[in-house]
Coordinates of N, CA and C in Angstrom, one line a residue:
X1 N -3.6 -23.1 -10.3 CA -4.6 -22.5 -11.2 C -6.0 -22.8 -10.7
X2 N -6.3 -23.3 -9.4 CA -7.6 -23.4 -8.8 C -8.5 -22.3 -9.3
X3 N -8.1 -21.2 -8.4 CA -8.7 -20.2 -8.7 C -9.5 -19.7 -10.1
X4 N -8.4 -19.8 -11.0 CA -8.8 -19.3 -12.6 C -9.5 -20.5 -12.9
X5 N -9.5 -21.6 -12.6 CA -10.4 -23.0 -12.9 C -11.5 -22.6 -12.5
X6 N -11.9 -22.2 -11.3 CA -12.8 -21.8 -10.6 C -13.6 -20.6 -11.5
X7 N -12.9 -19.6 -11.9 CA -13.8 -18.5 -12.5 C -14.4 -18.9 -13.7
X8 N -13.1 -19.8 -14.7 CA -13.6 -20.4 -15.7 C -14.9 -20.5 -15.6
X9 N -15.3 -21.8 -14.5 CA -16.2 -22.7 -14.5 C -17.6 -21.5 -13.9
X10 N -17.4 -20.6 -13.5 CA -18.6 -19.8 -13.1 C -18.7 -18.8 -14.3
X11 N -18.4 -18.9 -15.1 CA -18.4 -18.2 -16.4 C -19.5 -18.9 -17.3
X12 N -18.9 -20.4 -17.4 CA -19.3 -21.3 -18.4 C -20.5 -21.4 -17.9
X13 N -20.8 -22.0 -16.0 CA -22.1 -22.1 -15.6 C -23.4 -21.0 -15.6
X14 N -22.8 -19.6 -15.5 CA -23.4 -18.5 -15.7 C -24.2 -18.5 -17.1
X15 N -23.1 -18.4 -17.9 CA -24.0 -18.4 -19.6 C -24.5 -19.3 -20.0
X16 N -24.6 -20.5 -19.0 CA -25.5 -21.3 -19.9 C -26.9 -21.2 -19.2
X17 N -26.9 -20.6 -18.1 CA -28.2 -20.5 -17.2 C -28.6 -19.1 -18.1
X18 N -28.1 -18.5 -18.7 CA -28.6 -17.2 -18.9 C -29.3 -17.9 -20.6
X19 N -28.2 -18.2 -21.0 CA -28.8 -19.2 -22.4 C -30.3 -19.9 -22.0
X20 N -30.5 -20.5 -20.8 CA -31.8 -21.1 -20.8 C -32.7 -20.4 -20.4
X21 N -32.3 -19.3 -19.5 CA -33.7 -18.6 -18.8 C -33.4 -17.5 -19.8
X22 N -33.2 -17.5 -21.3 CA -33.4 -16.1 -21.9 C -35.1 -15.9 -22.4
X23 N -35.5 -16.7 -23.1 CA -37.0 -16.9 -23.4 C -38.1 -16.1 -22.5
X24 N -37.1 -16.4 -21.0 CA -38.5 -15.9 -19.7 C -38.2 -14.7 -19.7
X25 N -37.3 -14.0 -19.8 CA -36.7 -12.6 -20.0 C -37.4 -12.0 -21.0
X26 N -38.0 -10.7 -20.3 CA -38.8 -9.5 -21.0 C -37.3 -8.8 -21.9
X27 N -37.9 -8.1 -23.3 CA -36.9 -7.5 -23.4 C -36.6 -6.4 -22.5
X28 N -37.6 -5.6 -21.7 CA -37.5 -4.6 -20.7 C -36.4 -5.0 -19.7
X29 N -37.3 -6.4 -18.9 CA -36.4 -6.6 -18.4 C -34.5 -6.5 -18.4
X30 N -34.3 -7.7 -19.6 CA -32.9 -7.4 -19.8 C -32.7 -6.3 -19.6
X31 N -32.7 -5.4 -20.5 CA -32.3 -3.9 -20.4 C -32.4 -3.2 -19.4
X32 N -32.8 -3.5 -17.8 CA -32.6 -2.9 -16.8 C -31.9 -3.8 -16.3
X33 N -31.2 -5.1 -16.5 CA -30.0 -5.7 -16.0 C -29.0 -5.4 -16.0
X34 N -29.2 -4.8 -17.8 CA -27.8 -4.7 -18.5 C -27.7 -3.4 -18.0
X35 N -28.4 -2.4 -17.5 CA -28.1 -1.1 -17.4 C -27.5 -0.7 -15.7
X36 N -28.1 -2.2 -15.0 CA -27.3 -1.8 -13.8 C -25.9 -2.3 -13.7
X37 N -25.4 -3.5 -15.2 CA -23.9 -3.5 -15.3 C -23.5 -2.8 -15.2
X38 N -24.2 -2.0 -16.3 CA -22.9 -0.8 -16.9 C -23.0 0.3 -15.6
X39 N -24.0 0.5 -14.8 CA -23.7 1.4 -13.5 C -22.6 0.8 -12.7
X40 N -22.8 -0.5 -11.9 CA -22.0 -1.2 -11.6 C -20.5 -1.4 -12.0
X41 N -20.3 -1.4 -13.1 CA -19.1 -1.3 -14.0 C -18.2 -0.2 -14.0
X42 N -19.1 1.0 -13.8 CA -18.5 2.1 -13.8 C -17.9 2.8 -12.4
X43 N -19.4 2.4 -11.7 CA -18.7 2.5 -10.4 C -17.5 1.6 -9.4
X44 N -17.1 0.2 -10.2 CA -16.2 -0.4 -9.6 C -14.7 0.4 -10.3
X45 N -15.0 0.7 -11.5 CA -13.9 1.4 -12.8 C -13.8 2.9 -11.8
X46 N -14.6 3.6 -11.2 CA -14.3 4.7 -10.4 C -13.4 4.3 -9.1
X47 N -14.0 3.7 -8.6 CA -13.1 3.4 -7.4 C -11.5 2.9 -7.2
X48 N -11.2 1.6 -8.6 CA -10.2 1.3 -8.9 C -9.1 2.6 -9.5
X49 N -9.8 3.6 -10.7 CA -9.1 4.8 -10.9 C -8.6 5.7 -10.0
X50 N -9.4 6.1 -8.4 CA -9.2 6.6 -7.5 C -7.6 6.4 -6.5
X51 N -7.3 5.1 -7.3 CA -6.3 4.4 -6.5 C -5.2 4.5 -7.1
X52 N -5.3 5.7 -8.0 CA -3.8 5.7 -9.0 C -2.8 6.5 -8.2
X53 N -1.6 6.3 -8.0 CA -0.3 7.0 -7.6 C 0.2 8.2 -8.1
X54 N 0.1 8.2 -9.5 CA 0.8 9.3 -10.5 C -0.3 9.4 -11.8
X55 N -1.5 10.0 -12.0 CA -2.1 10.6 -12.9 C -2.0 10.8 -14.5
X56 N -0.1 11.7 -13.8 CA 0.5 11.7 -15.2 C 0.8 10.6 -15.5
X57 N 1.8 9.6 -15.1 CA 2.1 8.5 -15.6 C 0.5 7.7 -16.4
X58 N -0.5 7.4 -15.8 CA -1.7 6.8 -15.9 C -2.2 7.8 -17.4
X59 N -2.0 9.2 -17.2 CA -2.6 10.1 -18.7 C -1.7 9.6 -19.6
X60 N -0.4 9.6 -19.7 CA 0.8 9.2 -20.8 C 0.6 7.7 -20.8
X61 N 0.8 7.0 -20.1 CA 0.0 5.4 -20.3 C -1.2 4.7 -21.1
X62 N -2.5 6.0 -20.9 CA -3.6 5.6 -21.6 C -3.4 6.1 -23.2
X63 N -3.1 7.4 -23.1 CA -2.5 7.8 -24.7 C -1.6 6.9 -25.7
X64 N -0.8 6.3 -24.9 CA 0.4 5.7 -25.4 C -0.4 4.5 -26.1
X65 N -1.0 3.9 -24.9 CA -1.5 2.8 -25.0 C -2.5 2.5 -26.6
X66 N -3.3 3.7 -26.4 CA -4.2 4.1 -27.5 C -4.1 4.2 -28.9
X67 N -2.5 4.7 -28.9 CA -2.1 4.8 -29.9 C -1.5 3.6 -30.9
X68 N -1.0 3.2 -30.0 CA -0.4 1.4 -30.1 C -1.3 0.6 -30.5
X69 N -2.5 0.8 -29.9 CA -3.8 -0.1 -29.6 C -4.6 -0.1 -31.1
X70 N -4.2 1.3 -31.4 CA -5.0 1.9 -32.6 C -4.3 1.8 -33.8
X71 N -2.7 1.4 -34.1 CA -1.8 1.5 -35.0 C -2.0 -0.2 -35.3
X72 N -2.2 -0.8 -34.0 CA -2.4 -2.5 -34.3 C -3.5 -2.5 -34.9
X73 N -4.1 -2.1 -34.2 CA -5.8 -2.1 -34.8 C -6.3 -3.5 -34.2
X74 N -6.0 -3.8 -32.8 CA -6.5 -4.8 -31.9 C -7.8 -5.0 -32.1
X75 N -8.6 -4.4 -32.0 CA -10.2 -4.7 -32.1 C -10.5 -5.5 -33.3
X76 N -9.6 -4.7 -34.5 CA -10.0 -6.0 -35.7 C -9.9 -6.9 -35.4
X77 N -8.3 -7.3 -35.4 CA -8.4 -8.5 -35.1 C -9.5 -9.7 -33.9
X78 N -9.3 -8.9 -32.9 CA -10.3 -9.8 -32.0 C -11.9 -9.8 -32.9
X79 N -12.4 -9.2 -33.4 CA -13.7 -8.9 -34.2 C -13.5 -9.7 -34.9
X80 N -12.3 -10.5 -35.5 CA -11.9 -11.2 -36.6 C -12.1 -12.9 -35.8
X81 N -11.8 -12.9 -34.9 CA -11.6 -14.5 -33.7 C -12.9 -14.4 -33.5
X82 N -13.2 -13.1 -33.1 CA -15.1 -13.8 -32.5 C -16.1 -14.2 -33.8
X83 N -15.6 -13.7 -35.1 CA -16.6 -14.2 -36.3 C -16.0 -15.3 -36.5
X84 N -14.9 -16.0 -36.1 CA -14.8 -17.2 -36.0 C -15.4 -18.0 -35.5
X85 N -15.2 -17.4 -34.2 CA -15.8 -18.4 -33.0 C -17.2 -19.0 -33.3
X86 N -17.7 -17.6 -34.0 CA -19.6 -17.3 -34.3 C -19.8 -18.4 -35.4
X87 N -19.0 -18.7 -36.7 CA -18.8 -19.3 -37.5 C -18.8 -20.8 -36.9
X88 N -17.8 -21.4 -36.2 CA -18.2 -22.7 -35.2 C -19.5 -22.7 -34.3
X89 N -19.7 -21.8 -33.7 CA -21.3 -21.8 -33.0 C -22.5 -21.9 -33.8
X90 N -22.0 -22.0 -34.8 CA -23.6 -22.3 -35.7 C -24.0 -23.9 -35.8
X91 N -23.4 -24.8 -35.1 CA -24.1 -25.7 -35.2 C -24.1 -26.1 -33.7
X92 N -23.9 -25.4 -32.8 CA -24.9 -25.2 -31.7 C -26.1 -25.3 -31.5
X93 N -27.6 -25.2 -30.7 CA -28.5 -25.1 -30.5 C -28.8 -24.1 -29.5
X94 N -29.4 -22.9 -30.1 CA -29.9 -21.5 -29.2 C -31.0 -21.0 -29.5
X95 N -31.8 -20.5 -28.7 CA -33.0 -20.2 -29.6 C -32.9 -18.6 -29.9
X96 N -31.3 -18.4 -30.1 CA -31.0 -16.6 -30.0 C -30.6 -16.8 -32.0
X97 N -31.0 -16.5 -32.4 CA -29.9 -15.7 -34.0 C -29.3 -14.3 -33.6
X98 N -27.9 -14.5 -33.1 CA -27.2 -13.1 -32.9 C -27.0 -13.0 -34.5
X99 N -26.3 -11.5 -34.5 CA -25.9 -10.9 -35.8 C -24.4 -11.0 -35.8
X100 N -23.4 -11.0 -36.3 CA -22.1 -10.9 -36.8 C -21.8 -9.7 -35.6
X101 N -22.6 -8.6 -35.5 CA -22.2 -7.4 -34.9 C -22.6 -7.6 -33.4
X102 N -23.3 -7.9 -33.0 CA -24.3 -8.5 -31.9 C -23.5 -9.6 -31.4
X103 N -22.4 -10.2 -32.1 CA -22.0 -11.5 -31.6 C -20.2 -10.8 -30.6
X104 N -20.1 -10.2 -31.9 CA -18.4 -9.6 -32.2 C -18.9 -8.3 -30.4
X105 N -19.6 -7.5 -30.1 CA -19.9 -6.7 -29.0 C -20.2 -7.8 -28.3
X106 N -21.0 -8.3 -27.8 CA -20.8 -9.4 -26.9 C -19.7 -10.2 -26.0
X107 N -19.1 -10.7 -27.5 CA -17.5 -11.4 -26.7 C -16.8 -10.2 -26.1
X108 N -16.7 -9.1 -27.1 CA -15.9 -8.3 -26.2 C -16.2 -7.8 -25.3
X109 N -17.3 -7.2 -25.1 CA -18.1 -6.9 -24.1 C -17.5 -7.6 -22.4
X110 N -18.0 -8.8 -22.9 CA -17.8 -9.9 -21.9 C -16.3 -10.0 -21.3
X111 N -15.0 -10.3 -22.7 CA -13.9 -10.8 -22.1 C -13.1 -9.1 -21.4
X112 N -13.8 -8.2 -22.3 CA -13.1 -7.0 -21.4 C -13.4 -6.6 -19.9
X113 N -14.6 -7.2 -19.5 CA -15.2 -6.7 -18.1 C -15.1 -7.9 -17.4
X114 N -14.3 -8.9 -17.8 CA -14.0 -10.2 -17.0 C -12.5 -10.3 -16.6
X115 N -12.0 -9.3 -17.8 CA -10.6 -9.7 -17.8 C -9.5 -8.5 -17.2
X116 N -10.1 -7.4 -17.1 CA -9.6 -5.8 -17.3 C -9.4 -5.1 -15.7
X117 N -10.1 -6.0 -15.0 CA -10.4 -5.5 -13.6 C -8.6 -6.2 -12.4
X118 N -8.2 -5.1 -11.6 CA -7.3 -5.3 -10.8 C -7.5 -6.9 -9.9
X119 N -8.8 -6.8 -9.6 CA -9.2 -7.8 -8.9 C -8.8 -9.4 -9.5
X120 N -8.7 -9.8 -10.9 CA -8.3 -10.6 -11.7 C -6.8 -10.6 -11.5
X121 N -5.8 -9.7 -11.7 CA -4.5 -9.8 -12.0 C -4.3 -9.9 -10.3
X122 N -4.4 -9.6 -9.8 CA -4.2 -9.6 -7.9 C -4.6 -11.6 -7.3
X123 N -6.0 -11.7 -8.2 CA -6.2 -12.9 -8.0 C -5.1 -13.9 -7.9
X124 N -5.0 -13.7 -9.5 CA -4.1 -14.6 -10.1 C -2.7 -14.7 -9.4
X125 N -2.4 -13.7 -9.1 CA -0.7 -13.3 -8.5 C -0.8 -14.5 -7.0
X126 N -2.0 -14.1 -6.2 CA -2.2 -14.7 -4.9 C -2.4 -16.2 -5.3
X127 N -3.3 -16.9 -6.1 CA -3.2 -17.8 -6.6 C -2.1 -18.8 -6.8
X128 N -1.0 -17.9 -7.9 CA 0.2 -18.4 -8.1 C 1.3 -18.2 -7.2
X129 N 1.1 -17.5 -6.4 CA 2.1 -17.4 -5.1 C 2.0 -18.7 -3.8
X130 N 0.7 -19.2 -4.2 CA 0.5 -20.6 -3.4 C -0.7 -20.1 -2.2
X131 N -0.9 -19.2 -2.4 CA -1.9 -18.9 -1.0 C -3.6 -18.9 -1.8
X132 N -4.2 -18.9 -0.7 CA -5.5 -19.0 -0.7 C -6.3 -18.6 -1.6
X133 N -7.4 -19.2 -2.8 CA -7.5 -18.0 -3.9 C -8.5 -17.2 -3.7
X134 N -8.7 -17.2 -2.6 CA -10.0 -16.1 -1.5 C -10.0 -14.8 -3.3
X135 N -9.3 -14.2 -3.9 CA -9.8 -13.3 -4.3 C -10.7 -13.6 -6.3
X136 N -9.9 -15.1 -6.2 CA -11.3 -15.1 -7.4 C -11.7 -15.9 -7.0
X137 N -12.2 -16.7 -6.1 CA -13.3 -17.2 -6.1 C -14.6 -15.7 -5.7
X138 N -13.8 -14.7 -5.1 CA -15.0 -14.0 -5.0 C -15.6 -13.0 -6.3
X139 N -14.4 -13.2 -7.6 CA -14.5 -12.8 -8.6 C -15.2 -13.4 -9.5
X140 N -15.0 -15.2 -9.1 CA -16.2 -16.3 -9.5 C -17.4 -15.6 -9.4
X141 N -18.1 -15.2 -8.4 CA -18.8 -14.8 -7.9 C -19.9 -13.7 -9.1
X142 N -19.1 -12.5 -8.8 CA -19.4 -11.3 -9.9 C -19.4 -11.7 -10.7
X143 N -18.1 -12.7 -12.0 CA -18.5 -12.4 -13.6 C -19.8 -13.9 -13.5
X144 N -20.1 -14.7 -12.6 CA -20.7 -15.9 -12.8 C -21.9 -14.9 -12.6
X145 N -22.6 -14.4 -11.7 CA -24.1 -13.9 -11.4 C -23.4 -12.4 -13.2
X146 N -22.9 -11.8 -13.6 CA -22.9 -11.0 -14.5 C -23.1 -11.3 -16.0
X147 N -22.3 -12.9 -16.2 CA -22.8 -13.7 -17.0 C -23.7 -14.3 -17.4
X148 N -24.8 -14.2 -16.1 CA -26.0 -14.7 -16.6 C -26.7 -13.9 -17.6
X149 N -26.8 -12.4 -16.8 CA -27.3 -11.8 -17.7 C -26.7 -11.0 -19.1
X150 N -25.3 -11.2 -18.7 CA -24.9 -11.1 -20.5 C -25.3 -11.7 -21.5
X151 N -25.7 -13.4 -21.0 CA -25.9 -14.6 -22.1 C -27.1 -14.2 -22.5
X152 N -27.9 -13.6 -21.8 CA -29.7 -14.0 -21.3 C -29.7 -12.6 -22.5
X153 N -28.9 -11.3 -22.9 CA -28.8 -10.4 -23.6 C -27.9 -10.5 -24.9
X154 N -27.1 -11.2 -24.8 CA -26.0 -11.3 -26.0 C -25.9 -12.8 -26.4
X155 N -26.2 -13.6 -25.6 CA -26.6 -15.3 -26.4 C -25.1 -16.0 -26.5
X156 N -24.6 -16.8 -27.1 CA -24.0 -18.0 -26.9 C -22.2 -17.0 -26.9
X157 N -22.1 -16.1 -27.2 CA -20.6 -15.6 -27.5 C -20.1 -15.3 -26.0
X158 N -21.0 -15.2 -24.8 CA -20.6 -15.2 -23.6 C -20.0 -16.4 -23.5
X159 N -19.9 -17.1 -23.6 CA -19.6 -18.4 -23.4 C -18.4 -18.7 -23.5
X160 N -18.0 -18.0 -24.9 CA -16.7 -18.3 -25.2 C -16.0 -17.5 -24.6
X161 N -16.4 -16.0 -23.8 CA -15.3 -15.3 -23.6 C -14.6 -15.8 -22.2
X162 N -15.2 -16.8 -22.0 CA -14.1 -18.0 -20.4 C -12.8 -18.3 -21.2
X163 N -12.8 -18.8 -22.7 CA -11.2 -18.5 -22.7 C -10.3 -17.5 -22.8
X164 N -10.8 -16.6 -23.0 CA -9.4 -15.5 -22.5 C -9.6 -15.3 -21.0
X165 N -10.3 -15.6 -20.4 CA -10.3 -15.6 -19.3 C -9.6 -16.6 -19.0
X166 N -9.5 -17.7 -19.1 CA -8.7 -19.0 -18.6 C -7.0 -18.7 -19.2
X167 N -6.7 -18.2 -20.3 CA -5.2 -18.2 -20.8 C -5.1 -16.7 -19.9
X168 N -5.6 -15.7 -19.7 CA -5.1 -14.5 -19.5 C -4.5 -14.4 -17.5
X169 N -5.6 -14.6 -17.5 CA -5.8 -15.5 -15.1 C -4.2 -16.4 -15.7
X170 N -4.4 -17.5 -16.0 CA -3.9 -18.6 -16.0 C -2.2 -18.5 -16.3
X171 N -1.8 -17.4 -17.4 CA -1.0 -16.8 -17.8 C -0.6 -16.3 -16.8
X172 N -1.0 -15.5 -15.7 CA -0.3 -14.7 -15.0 C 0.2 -15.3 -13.7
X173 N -1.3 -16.8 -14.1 CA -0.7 -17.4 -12.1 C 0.6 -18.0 -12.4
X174 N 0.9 -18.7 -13.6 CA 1.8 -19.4 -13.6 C 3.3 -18.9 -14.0
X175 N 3.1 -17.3 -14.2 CA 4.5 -16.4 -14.0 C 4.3 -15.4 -12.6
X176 N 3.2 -15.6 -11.9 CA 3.3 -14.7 -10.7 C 4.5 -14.5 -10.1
X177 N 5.4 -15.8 -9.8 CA 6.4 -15.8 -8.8 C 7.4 -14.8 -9.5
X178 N 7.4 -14.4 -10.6 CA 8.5 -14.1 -11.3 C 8.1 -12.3 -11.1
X179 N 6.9 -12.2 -11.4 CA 6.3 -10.9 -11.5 C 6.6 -9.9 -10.2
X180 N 6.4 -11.3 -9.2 CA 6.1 -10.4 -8.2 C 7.4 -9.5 -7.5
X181 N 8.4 -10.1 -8.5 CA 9.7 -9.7 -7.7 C 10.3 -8.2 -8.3
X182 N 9.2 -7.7 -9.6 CA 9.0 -6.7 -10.2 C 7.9 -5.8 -9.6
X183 N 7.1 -6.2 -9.0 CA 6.0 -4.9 -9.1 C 5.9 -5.0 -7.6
X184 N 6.5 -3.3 -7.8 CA 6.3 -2.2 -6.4 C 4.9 -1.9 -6.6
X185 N 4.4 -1.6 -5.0 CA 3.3 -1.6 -4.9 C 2.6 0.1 -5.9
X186 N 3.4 0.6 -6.2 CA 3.2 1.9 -6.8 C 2.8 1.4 -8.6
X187 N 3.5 0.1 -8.9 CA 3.3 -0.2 -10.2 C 1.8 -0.8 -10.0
X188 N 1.6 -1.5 -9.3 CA 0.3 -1.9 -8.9 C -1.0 -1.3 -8.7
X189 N -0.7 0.4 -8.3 CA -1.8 0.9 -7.9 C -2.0 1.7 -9.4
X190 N -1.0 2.1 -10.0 CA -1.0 2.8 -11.3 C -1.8 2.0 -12.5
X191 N -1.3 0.3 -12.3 CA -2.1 -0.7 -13.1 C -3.7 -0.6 -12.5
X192 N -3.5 -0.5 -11.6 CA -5.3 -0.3 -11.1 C -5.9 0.3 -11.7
X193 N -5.0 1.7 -11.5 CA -6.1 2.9 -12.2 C -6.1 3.1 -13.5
X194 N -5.1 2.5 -14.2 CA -5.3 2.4 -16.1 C -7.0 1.2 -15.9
X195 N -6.6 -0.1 -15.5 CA -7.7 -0.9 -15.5 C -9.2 0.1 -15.1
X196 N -9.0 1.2 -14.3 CA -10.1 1.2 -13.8 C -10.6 2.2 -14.9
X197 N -9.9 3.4 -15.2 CA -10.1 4.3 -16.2 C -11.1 2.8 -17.7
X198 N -10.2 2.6 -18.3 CA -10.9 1.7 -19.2 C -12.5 0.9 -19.0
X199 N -13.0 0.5 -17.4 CA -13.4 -0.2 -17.1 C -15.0 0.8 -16.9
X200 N -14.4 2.2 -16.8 CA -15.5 3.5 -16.8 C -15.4 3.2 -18.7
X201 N -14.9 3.4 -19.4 CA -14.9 3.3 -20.2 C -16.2 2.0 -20.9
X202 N -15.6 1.1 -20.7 CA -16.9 -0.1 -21.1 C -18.0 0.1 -20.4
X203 N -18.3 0.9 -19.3 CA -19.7 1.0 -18.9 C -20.0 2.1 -19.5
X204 N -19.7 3.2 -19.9 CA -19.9 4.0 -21.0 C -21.1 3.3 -22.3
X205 N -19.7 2.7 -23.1 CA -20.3 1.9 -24.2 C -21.4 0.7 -23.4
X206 N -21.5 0.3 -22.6 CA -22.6 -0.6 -22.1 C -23.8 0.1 -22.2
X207 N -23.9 1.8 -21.4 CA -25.1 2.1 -21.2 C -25.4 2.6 -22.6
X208 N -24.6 2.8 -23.6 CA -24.9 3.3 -24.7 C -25.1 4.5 -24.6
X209 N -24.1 5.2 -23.9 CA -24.4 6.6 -23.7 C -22.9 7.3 -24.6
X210 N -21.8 6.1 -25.2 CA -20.7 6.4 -26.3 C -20.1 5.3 -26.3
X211 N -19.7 4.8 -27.6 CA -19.1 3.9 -28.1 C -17.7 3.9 -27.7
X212 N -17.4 3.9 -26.8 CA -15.5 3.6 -26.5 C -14.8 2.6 -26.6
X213 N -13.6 2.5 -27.6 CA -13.0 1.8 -27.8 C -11.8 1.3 -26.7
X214 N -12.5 0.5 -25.6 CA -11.5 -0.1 -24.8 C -10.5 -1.2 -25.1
X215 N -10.9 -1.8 -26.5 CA -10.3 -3.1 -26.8 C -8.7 -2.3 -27.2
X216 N -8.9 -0.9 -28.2 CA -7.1 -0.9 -28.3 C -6.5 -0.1 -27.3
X217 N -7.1 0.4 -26.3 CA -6.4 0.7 -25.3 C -5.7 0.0 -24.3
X218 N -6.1 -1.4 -24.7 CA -5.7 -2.4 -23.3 C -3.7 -2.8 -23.4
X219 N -3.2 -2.1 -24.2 CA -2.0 -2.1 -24.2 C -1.5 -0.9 -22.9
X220 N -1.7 0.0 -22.5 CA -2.0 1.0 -21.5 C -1.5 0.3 -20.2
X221 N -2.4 -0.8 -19.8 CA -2.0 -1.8 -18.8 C -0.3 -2.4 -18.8
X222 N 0.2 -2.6 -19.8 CA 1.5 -2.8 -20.1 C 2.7 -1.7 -19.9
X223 N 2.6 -0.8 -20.4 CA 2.9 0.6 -20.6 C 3.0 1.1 -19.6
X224 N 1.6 0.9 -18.6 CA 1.8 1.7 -17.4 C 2.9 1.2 -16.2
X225 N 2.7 -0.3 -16.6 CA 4.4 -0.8 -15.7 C 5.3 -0.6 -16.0
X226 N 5.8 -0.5 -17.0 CA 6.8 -0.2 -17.7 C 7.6 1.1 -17.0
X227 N 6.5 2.4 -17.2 CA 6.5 3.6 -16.8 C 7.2 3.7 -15.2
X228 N 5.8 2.8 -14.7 CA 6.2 2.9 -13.3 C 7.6 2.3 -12.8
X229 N 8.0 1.2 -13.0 CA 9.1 0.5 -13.2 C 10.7 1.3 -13.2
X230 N 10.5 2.5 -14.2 CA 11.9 3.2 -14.6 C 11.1 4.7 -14.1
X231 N 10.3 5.2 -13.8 CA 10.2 6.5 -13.2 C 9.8 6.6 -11.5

């Protein structure tokens, strides 16, 4: 689990540098940071979509997923852990007062565009197969320089979204061997492009050009193996 250690730790180091250089930050500024995420975001979410095998499978995947996503009502609950989390962060030291809603967008914000991307599940697989973790440390890379300026815009809830980062990476390195003896490279490209679909999605809701609900669609990603698997 080098690797996922690794991104952890450029998560943690990212939001706290964003935590301290937020003061020197114009609000202008931020807001042309945050807006080249969500460009960035969308354009890595295009490219990953581009990479899908079967369309249909990936359209009946995201529906499915949506539905599921939407009957659990996933987002509450996570909106329900991050007023938690927010509730323990109060005897923190920040010179940010997020809002309950400001806090709850944030984590998600954060653990969806840290966690949702192919580049993460590919990591982890290469990770846990014993070879080189060449692909997150270069993922270190992206959410560590992305987290700065999420912190420096959204304040201490970045912080915390390194743990689903660490159980979700970490979860997968240490069943890779098992996985890999399941997924054809066609399930793989299909999971791409659900991830990537969703990933246009959060840069959507980032630039605030529509509020999409990517949190109950992330069952889609499950779904779409499944699919691929038996069709």
């Amino acid at each position: 689990m080098i690797g996922t250690l690794i991104n952890t730790g450029a998560i943690i180091g990212g939001s706290l540098l964003g935590l301290a250089i937020h003061s020197r930050l114009s609000s202008k500024m931020t807001n042309i940071i945050f807006q080249g995420i969500g460009l960035v975001t969308m354009t890595i979410g295009i490219s990953m979509a581009l990479k899908t095998e079967s369309m249909i499978l990936v359209l009946v995947s995201i529906v499915s997923g949506a539905i599921i996503g939407q009957g659990i009502d996933i987002d509450k609950y996570i909106r329900k852990f991050s007023a938690y989390l927010q509730s323990k962060s109060k005897g923190l030291k920040t010179d940010r007062d997020d809002t309950s809603d400001r806090f709850t967008e944030g984590f998600i914000t954060a653990s969806v565009l840290f966690c949702a991307g192919s580049l993460g599940i590919l990591g982890a697989i290469e990770d846990g197969i014993g070879n080189s973790p060449d692909l997150l440390v270069t993922k270190s890379i992206i959410d560590g320089v992305s987290s700065v300026a999420l912190a420096a815009s959204f304040g201490i809830c970045i912080l915390f979204s390194s743990v689903p980062v660490l159980i979700y990476q970490g979860g997968i390195t240490l069943f890779a061997a098992f996985i890999m003896r399941y997924m054809s490279e066609d399930m793989t490209a299909n999971m791409t492009g659900v991830g990537g679909i969703l990933l246009i999605g959060l840069g959507i809701s980032i630039l605030k050009i529509k509020d999409v609900n990517v949190t109950n669609m992330l069952p889609a990603l499950i779904i779409v193996v499944i699919l691929s698997y038996f069709l």
